[in-house]
Every structure is written in structure tokens, then in C-alpha cells.
mmCIF file of C-alpha atoms in Angstrom:
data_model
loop_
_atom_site.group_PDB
_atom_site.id
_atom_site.type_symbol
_atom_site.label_atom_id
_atom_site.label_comp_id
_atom_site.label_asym_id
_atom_site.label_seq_id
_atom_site.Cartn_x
_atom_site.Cartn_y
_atom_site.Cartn_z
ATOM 1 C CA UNK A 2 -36.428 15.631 -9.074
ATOM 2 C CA UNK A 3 -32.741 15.025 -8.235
ATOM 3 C CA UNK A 4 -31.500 14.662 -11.803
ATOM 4 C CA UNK A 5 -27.846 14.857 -12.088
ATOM 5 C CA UNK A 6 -27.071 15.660 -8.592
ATOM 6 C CA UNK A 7 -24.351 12.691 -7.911
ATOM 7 C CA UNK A 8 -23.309 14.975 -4.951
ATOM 8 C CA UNK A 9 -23.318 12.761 -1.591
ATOM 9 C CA UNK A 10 -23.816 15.259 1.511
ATOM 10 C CA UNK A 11 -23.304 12.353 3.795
ATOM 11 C CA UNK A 12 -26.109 13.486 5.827
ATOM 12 C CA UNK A 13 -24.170 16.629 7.286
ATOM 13 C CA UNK A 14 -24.703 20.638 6.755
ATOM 14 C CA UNK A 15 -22.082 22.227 4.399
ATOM 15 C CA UNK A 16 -19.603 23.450 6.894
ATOM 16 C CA UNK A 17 -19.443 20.079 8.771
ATOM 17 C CA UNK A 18 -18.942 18.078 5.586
ATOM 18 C CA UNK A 19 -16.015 20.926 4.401
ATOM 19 C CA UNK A 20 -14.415 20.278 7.600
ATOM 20 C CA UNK A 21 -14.824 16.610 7.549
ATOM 21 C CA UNK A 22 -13.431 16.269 3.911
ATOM 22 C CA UNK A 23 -10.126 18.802 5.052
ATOM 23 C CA UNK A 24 -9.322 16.532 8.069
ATOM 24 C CA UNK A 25 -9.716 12.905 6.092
ATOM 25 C CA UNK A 26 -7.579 14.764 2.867
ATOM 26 C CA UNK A 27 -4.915 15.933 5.329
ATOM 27 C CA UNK A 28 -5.239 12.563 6.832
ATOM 28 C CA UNK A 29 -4.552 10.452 3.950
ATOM 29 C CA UNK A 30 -1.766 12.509 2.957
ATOM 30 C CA UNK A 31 -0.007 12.285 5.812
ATOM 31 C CA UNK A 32 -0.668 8.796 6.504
ATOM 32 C CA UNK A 33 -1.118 7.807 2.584
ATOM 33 C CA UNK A 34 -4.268 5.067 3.936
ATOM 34 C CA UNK A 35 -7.005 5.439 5.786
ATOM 35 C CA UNK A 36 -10.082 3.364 7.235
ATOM 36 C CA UNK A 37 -13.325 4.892 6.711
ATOM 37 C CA UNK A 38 -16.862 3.655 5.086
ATOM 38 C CA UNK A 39 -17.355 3.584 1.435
ATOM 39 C CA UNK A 40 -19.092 6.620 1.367
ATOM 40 C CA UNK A 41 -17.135 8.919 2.597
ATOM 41 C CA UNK A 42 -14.177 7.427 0.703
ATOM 42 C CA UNK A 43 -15.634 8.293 -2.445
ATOM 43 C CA UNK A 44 -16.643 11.798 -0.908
ATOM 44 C CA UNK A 45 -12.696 12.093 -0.215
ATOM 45 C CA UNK A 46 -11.905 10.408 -3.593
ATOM 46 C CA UNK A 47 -13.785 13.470 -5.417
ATOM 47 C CA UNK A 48 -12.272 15.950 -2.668
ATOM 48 C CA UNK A 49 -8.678 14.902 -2.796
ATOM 49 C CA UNK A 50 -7.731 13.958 -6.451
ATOM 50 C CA UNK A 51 -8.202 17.796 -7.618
ATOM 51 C CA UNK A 52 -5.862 18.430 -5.259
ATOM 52 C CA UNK A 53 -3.162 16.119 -6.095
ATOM 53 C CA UNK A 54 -3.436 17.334 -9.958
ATOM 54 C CA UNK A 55 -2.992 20.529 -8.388
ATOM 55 C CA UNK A 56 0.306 19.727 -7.031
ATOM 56 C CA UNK A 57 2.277 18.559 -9.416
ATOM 57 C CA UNK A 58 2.768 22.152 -10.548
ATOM 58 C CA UNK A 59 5.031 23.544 -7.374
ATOM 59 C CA UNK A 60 3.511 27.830 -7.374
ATOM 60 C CA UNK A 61 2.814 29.872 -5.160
ATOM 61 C CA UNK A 62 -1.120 30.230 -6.456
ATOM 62 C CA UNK A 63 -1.559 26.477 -6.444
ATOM 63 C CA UNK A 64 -0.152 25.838 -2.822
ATOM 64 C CA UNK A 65 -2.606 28.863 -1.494
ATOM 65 C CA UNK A 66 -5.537 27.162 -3.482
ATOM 66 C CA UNK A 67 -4.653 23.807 -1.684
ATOM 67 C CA UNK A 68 -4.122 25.188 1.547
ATOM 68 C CA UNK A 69 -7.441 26.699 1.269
ATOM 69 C CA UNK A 70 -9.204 23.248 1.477
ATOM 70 C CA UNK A 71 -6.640 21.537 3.279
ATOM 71 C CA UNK A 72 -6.108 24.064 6.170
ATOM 72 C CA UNK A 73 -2.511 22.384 7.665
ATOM 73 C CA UNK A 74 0.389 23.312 6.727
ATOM 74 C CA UNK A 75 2.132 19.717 6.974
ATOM 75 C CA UNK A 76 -0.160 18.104 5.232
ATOM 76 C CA UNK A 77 0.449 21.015 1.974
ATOM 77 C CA UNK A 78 4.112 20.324 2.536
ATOM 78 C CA UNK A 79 3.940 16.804 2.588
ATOM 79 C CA UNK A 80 1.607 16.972 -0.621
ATOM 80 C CA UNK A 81 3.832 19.050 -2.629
ATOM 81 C CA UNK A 82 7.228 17.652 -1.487
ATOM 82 C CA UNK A 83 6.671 13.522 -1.370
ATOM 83 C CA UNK A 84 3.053 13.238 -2.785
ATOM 84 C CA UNK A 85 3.752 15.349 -6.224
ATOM 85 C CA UNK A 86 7.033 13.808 -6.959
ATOM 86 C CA UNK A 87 5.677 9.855 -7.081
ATOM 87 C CA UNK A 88 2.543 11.417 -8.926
ATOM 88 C CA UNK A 89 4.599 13.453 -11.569
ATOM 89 C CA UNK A 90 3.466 10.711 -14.525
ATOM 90 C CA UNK A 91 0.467 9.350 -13.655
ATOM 91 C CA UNK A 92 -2.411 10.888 -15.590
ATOM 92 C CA UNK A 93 -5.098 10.440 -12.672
ATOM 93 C CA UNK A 94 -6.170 8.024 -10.194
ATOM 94 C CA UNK A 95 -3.885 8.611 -8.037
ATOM 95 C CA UNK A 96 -6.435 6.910 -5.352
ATOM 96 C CA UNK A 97 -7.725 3.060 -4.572
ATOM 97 C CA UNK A 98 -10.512 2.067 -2.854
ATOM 98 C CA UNK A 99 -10.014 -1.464 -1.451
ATOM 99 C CA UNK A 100 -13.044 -2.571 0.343
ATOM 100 C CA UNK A 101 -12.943 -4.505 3.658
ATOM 101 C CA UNK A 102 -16.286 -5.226 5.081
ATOM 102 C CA UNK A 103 -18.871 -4.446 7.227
ATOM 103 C CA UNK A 104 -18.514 -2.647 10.548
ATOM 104 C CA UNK A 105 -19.698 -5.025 13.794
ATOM 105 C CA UNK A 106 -21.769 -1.921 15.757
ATOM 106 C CA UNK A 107 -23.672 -0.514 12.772
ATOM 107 C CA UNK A 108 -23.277 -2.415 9.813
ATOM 108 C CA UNK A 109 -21.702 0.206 7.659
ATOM 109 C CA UNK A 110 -19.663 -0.910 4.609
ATOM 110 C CA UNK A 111 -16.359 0.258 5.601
ATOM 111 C CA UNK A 112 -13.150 0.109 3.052
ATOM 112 C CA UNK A 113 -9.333 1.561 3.472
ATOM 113 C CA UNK A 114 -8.553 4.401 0.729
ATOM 114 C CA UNK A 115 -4.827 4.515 0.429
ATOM 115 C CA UNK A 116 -2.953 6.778 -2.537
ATOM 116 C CA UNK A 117 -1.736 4.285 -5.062
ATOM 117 C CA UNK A 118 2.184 4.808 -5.572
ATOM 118 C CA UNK A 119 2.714 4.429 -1.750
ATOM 119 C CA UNK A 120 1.600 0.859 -1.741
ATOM 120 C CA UNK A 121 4.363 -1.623 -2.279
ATOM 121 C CA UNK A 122 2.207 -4.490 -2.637
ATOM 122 C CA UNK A 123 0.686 -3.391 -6.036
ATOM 123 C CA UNK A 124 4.013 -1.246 -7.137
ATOM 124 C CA UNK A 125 4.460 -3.155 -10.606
ATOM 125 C CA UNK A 126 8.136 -1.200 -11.209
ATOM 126 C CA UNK A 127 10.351 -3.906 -10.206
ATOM 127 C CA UNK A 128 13.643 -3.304 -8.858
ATOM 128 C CA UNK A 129 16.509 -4.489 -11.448
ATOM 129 C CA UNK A 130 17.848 -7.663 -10.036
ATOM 130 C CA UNK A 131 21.320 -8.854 -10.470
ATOM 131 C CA UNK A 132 21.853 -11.987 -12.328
ATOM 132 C CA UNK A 133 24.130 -14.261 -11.121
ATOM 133 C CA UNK A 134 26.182 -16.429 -14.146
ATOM 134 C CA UNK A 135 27.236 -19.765 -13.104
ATOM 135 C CA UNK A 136 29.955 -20.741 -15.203
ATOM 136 C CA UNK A 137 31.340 -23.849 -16.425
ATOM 137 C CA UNK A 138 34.626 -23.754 -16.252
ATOM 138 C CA UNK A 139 37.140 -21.667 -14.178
ATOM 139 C CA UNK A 140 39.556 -18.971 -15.844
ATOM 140 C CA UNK A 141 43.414 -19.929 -15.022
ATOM 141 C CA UNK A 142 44.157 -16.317 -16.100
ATOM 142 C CA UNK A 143 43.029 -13.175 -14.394
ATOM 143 C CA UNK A 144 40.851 -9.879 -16.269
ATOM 144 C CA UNK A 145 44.572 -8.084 -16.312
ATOM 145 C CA UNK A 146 46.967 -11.059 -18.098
ATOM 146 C CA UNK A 147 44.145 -11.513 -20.650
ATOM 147 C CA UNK A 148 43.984 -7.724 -21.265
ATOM 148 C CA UNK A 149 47.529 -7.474 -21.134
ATOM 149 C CA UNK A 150 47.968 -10.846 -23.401
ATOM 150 C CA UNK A 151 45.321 -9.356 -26.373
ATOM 151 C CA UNK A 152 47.057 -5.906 -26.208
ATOM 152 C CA UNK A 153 50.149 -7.776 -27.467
ATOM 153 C CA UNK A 154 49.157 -9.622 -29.812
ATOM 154 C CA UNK A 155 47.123 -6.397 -31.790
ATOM 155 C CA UNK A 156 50.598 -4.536 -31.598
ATOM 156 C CA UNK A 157 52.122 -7.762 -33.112
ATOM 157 C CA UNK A 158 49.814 -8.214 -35.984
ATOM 158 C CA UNK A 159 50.186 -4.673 -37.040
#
């Protein structure tokens, strides 16, 4: 009986599926999307998102842990110097699975996995626009004579 054992081996032997895992997590942090099929994205989704938690705190212990499953250096540095930063709020998730199909040779169900706060499309922080006044009517004076005109006329009062 398989009960509770939700771990996919993706029909590989350990050291294959390690490997495997490493290269696609080094891949989508360099490249922040990937294509691959559905089930390894969700492999890579349970992989990866440890990973990321584990960088938002910028130690030595925690970039040896990560470098232990990620096994390239760029891919650590790119982790804990762009990746961490755009994470630093976000409580989890930091992964979306957006599925695109089936493949034409095999059928598979394939999908892109992309890390979520590189994705302008779905960003929902806008960027503060300027608002442009249109106004009526036309000042004769300029900002300095109307400065200049109140200052005069507090001194007077007083």
C-alpha cells in the first residue's frame, strides 16, 4: 500500500532524478521560465520553493545548503542577489504553473513554470502615473509674481 507517499519519482533512479531536479532549479533561476511537462514541474515546484525560502536570509550556512542541491555557482548567485530581493515579502508561492498543452510526438501534458515576480504580465504593482490637469483658464501671472504678490500683502496686514 502506497499510503501517503505523494512523492513522484518520475520514473528515474534517485541519482538521475537529483540531477535532473539541480539542472531544471538552476534553470529556472537563471532563466526565471521554463517549458517542461506537468510532472516534472510540480517535481521542481516541491524542489525549488525550499530553496527560495532559503534565500531570503543572505549566510554563509544557507548559501552552502543551496549550493548543495543546486551545484552552480551562477545560478546560487543569481538566487541570492536578484531572486531573494523581489521575494523578500512574499510569504510563499513564489512559483506558477501555467499549463500549455499537449506535446505533438508523445502526448505529454506539457506547461511553462516561471517564478512569479519576474512576470510583468501578472505584476499587479502599478507604476504611479502622472496626471495631467487640464485647466480652464490660463494664469496671466507667473509661480514667482504670485509668491512675491502674497508675501506682500501678509507683511502689510501685520
Amino acid at each position: 500500500m502506497r499510503h501517503r507517499k505523494k512523492f513522484n519519482h518520475l520514473g528515474r533512479k534517485a541519482a538521475h532524478r537529483k540531477a535532473m531536479l539541480s539542472n531544471m532549479a538552476s534553470s529556472l533561476i537563471l532563466h526565471k521560465r521554463i517549458s517542461t511537462t506537468t510532472a516534472k514541474a510540480k517535481a521542481l515546484k516541491m524542489y525549488v520553493e525550499p530553496l527560495i525560502t532559503k534565500s531570503k536570509e543572505d549566510t554563509t550556512h544557507s548559501r552552502r545548503v543551496v549550493f548543495s542541491y543546486l551545484k552552480q555557482k551562477e545560478a546560487v548567485t543569481e538566487l541570492f542577489k536578484e531572486v531573494s530581493v523581489k521575494v523578500a515579502n512574499r510569504p510563499g508561492g513564489y512559483t506558477r504553473i501555467l499549463k500549455t498543452g499537449n506535446r505533438l510526438g508523445d502526448n505529454a501534458e506539457m506547461c511553462i513554470i516561471e517564478l512569479v515576480d519576474f512576470n510583468e504580465t501578472y505584476v499587479t504593482e502599478k507604476k504611479a502615473e502622472v496626471k495631467k490637469t487640464t485647466r480652464r483658464r490660463k494664469s496671466t501671472k507667473t509661480a514667482d509674481e504670485t509668491t512675491e504678490v502674497e508675501a506682500t500683502e501678509v507683511k502689510g496686514e501685520e
